[in-house]
């Protein structure tokens, strides 16, 4: 039965409490847990990070919101820790990167299929094919640098093959902005989708910026520099979908509703009982935060939250393999490029387009994503398992 | 008993979901029709950076007059006292981390059921000896006028190389056998590290050091032999233990 967010009031803020032991639990198993358990953890860390990221500037610019947002951010912070600390220490930064890209692919694919607005659905498919290519490049790096198989992380749910080549994803800023939805007419789900993917991409960019310098290998450092730049473009792209005319409190209320929606989606599909208990608890916490925000909205804006929020939580995100959808999208849309807020075939991009000029400049001393995956085809057990190939260290460019 | 060697729902291999794996293989072949291992571009980038690279750091100059005399080569028969100071610092760093590795192992042993316990007193003695070795090397650096608190390039590299060892032992989910594997790697490197240091000190006329370090090496050899024996016996015993039953099956059907 769908969750009625107006009648389900969740846990009141004062009862949303934690201890350090509660925050730091036994992590999931890298080897035995389902890949989608890890996908959900990464996604929800992204949403909690986004709530903090959004809550701060809203407080800086709104006197009335300073105290209530500080209270809610404290809870979000602890939720974020509890969720993110479920990742185990045997996942290397590069393996975690593979998991981040799996989130970007499978969650974006689900969102693209459920998005009611055709233009936004197109935007999501456009971004999807770029993250899909990142997976190919990072898998090549994982194989060729560390001698590891990306499919150990992906568990055969997600294809490893080129998408829209990362080298052509570099665009001028004006070609990353998209039309925003209209807050007065957009479906609530459209708003929740935009927040979800902006949060997911934002944390990915930050993650790559934090771990990029940990790599000794110069090509790995270059690849993280390159792909984190695309993630910044994606934050621009997805962030620009949100209507800038929404009031700060309206946006905060949508943020809370997005968290309810996502935790609910996680709880509905989780296979690990220990983790499901956390999702269920946080659905109730987020409902509590949402209702606190609704009260603020009514008191400060004198508006009815029902103008903005859906009556019940929409159909959950499908945490499953979207292989066929991704392949169809790849076949039909890999050659699309952006011109302003619209998408055109690559033949219409034009040599004088700001994006082409920018891209040529950035790639003029070589393209890390092209170099790292030159001739790369994923195969089970890494490309070294191909008995026919006589690879030497020199041939694969091992450091 | 938690050993980390049980059959269960490991999902990492393609055997977990043969149908999905087949689709992944087919997708990769379709996506890259002509595969080839071409690392020439990667090699060029790496070579370019190697040529441009600056050293990770330097060995600090002596901190005392006596050290300055030493570094001028008057008390050491070798030409490059920096090499000895650097390798001494490396050993110091390794023994210091080694002490912490044993502390983590002891903590894990104390938390495990009695059946898994190794001779705890012996492990504690090894810990104390690692710490004594660290102090021995620190004193040697001081005698040469060096600064035992400084981190030299080899000490830094050693820290990087050891990161995974501590990561293994500090993880509450790893077993005593996993932890012994990490300690074993440390002790192997440690033994050869002492051998090299003794040879180096001898080549630079440091007879006092050679004597003291040789005694440390004797203890390190005992550590290595014991750790190797505990690890081997543990794995062999594990292979004979009654196994829990497990029914394999397809994990997902997509």
mmCIF file of C-alpha atoms in Angstrom, chain A residues 27-28 31-34 88-90 136 144-145 151-152 155-162 217-219 222 321 323 327 371-372 374-378 380 383 391 394-399, chain B residues 8-14 17 19-46 49-50 167 171-173 251-252 254:
data_model
loop_
_atom_site.group_PDB
_atom_site.id
_atom_site.type_symbol
_atom_site.label_atom_id
_atom_site.label_comp_id
_atom_site.label_asym_id
_atom_site.label_seq_id
_atom_site.Cartn_x
_atom_site.Cartn_y
_atom_site.Cartn_z
ATOM 1 C CA UNK A 27 29.346 -2.767 7.458
ATOM 2 C CA UNK A 28 27.820 -4.779 4.639
ATOM 3 C CA UNK A 31 31.516 -10.177 -1.322
ATOM 4 C CA UNK A 32 28.152 -11.512 -0.185
ATOM 5 C CA UNK A 33 25.658 -8.647 -0.142
ATOM 6 C CA UNK A 34 23.673 -7.878 -3.263
ATOM 7 C CA UNK A 88 33.082 -1.854 4.188
ATOM 8 C CA UNK A 89 36.807 -1.050 4.432
ATOM 9 C CA UNK A 90 37.829 -3.730 1.925
ATOM 10 C CA UNK A 136 33.751 1.490 -19.025
ATOM 11 C CA UNK A 144 44.838 -2.324 -16.009
ATOM 12 C CA UNK A 145 46.069 -0.619 -12.833
ATOM 13 C CA UNK A 151 32.144 -7.250 -12.381
ATOM 14 C CA UNK A 152 33.073 -8.461 -8.887
ATOM 15 C CA UNK A 155 27.578 -8.726 -10.087
ATOM 16 C CA UNK A 156 26.546 -8.957 -13.764
ATOM 17 C CA UNK A 157 23.664 -6.494 -13.316
ATOM 18 C CA UNK A 158 25.256 -3.760 -15.422
ATOM 19 C CA UNK A 159 26.969 -3.837 -18.822
ATOM 20 C CA UNK A 160 30.570 -2.661 -19.137
ATOM 21 C CA UNK A 161 30.938 -1.137 -22.602
ATOM 22 C CA UNK A 162 31.432 2.313 -24.083
ATOM 23 C CA UNK A 217 49.403 6.524 -10.838
ATOM 24 C CA UNK A 218 49.413 9.690 -12.962
ATOM 25 C CA UNK A 219 46.918 8.299 -15.452
ATOM 26 C CA UNK A 222 44.181 12.340 -14.827
ATOM 27 C CA UNK A 321 19.143 -4.165 -13.720
ATOM 28 C CA UNK A 323 20.209 -3.514 -19.076
ATOM 29 C CA UNK A 327 20.999 -0.711 -24.493
ATOM 30 C CA UNK A 371 44.152 6.301 -23.285
ATOM 31 C CA UNK A 372 43.078 4.238 -20.298
ATOM 32 C CA UNK A 374 42.380 1.936 -25.593
ATOM 33 C CA UNK A 375 41.260 -1.394 -27.039
ATOM 34 C CA UNK A 376 39.674 -2.380 -23.736
ATOM 35 C CA UNK A 377 36.934 -4.974 -23.671
ATOM 36 C CA UNK A 378 35.708 -6.278 -20.343
ATOM 37 C CA UNK A 380 35.207 -12.107 -16.801
ATOM 38 C CA UNK A 383 41.455 -8.922 -19.791
ATOM 39 C CA UNK A 391 50.054 -9.370 -22.943
ATOM 40 C CA UNK A 394 54.795 -3.099 -21.490
ATOM 41 C CA UNK A 395 51.829 -3.781 -23.727
ATOM 42 C CA UNK A 396 49.287 -2.847 -21.061
ATOM 43 C CA UNK A 397 51.353 0.090 -19.930
ATOM 44 C CA UNK A 398 51.612 -1.112 -16.348
ATOM 45 C CA UNK A 399 53.382 1.407 -14.120
ATOM 46 C CA UNK B 8 28.070 -19.037 1.354
ATOM 47 C CA UNK B 9 26.339 -16.477 -0.815
ATOM 48 C CA UNK B 10 29.412 -14.894 -2.384
ATOM 49 C CA UNK B 11 28.058 -12.964 -5.371
ATOM 50 C CA UNK B 12 31.239 -11.679 -7.007
ATOM 51 C CA UNK B 13 31.842 -14.270 -9.726
ATOM 52 C CA UNK B 14 30.002 -14.876 -12.961
ATOM 53 C CA UNK B 17 24.132 -15.583 -12.091
ATOM 54 C CA UNK B 19 22.256 -15.843 -17.361
ATOM 55 C CA UNK B 20 23.064 -12.285 -16.370
ATOM 56 C CA UNK B 21 26.775 -12.936 -16.817
ATOM 57 C CA UNK B 22 26.162 -14.200 -20.320
ATOM 58 C CA UNK B 23 24.324 -10.974 -21.102
ATOM 59 C CA UNK B 24 27.212 -8.912 -19.695
ATOM 60 C CA UNK B 25 29.747 -10.793 -21.820
ATOM 61 C CA UNK B 26 27.620 -10.409 -24.919
ATOM 62 C CA UNK B 27 27.156 -6.690 -24.184
ATOM 63 C CA UNK B 28 30.893 -6.126 -23.827
ATOM 64 C CA UNK B 29 31.616 -7.961 -27.083
ATOM 65 C CA UNK B 30 28.958 -5.986 -28.895
ATOM 66 C CA UNK B 31 30.224 -2.719 -27.418
ATOM 67 C CA UNK B 32 33.860 -3.365 -28.337
ATOM 68 C CA UNK B 33 33.876 -5.542 -31.455
ATOM 69 C CA UNK B 34 37.636 -5.301 -31.884
ATOM 70 C CA UNK B 35 39.425 -5.667 -28.569
ATOM 71 C CA UNK B 36 43.152 -5.312 -28.152
ATOM 72 C CA UNK B 37 45.492 -4.640 -25.314
ATOM 73 C CA UNK B 38 47.008 -1.347 -26.343
ATOM 74 C CA UNK B 39 48.911 0.202 -23.484
ATOM 75 C CA UNK B 40 51.266 2.359 -25.532
ATOM 76 C CA UNK B 41 49.375 5.586 -24.834
ATOM 77 C CA UNK B 42 49.182 4.840 -21.112
ATOM 78 C CA UNK B 43 52.875 4.037 -21.051
ATOM 79 C CA UNK B 44 53.692 7.333 -22.771
ATOM 80 C CA UNK B 45 51.758 9.361 -20.204
ATOM 81 C CA UNK B 46 53.362 7.528 -17.320
ATOM 82 C CA UNK B 49 55.355 12.000 -15.576
ATOM 83 C CA UNK B 50 58.283 9.845 -14.446
ATOM 84 C CA UNK B 167 43.835 -2.274 7.287
ATOM 85 C CA UNK B 171 39.071 -4.819 10.445
ATOM 86 C CA UNK B 172 36.863 -6.513 13.088
ATOM 87 C CA UNK B 173 35.502 -8.851 10.411
ATOM 88 C CA UNK B 251 21.330 -15.139 -7.174
ATOM 89 C CA UNK B 252 19.386 -13.086 -9.685
ATOM 90 C CA UNK B 254 17.995 -10.568 -14.918
#
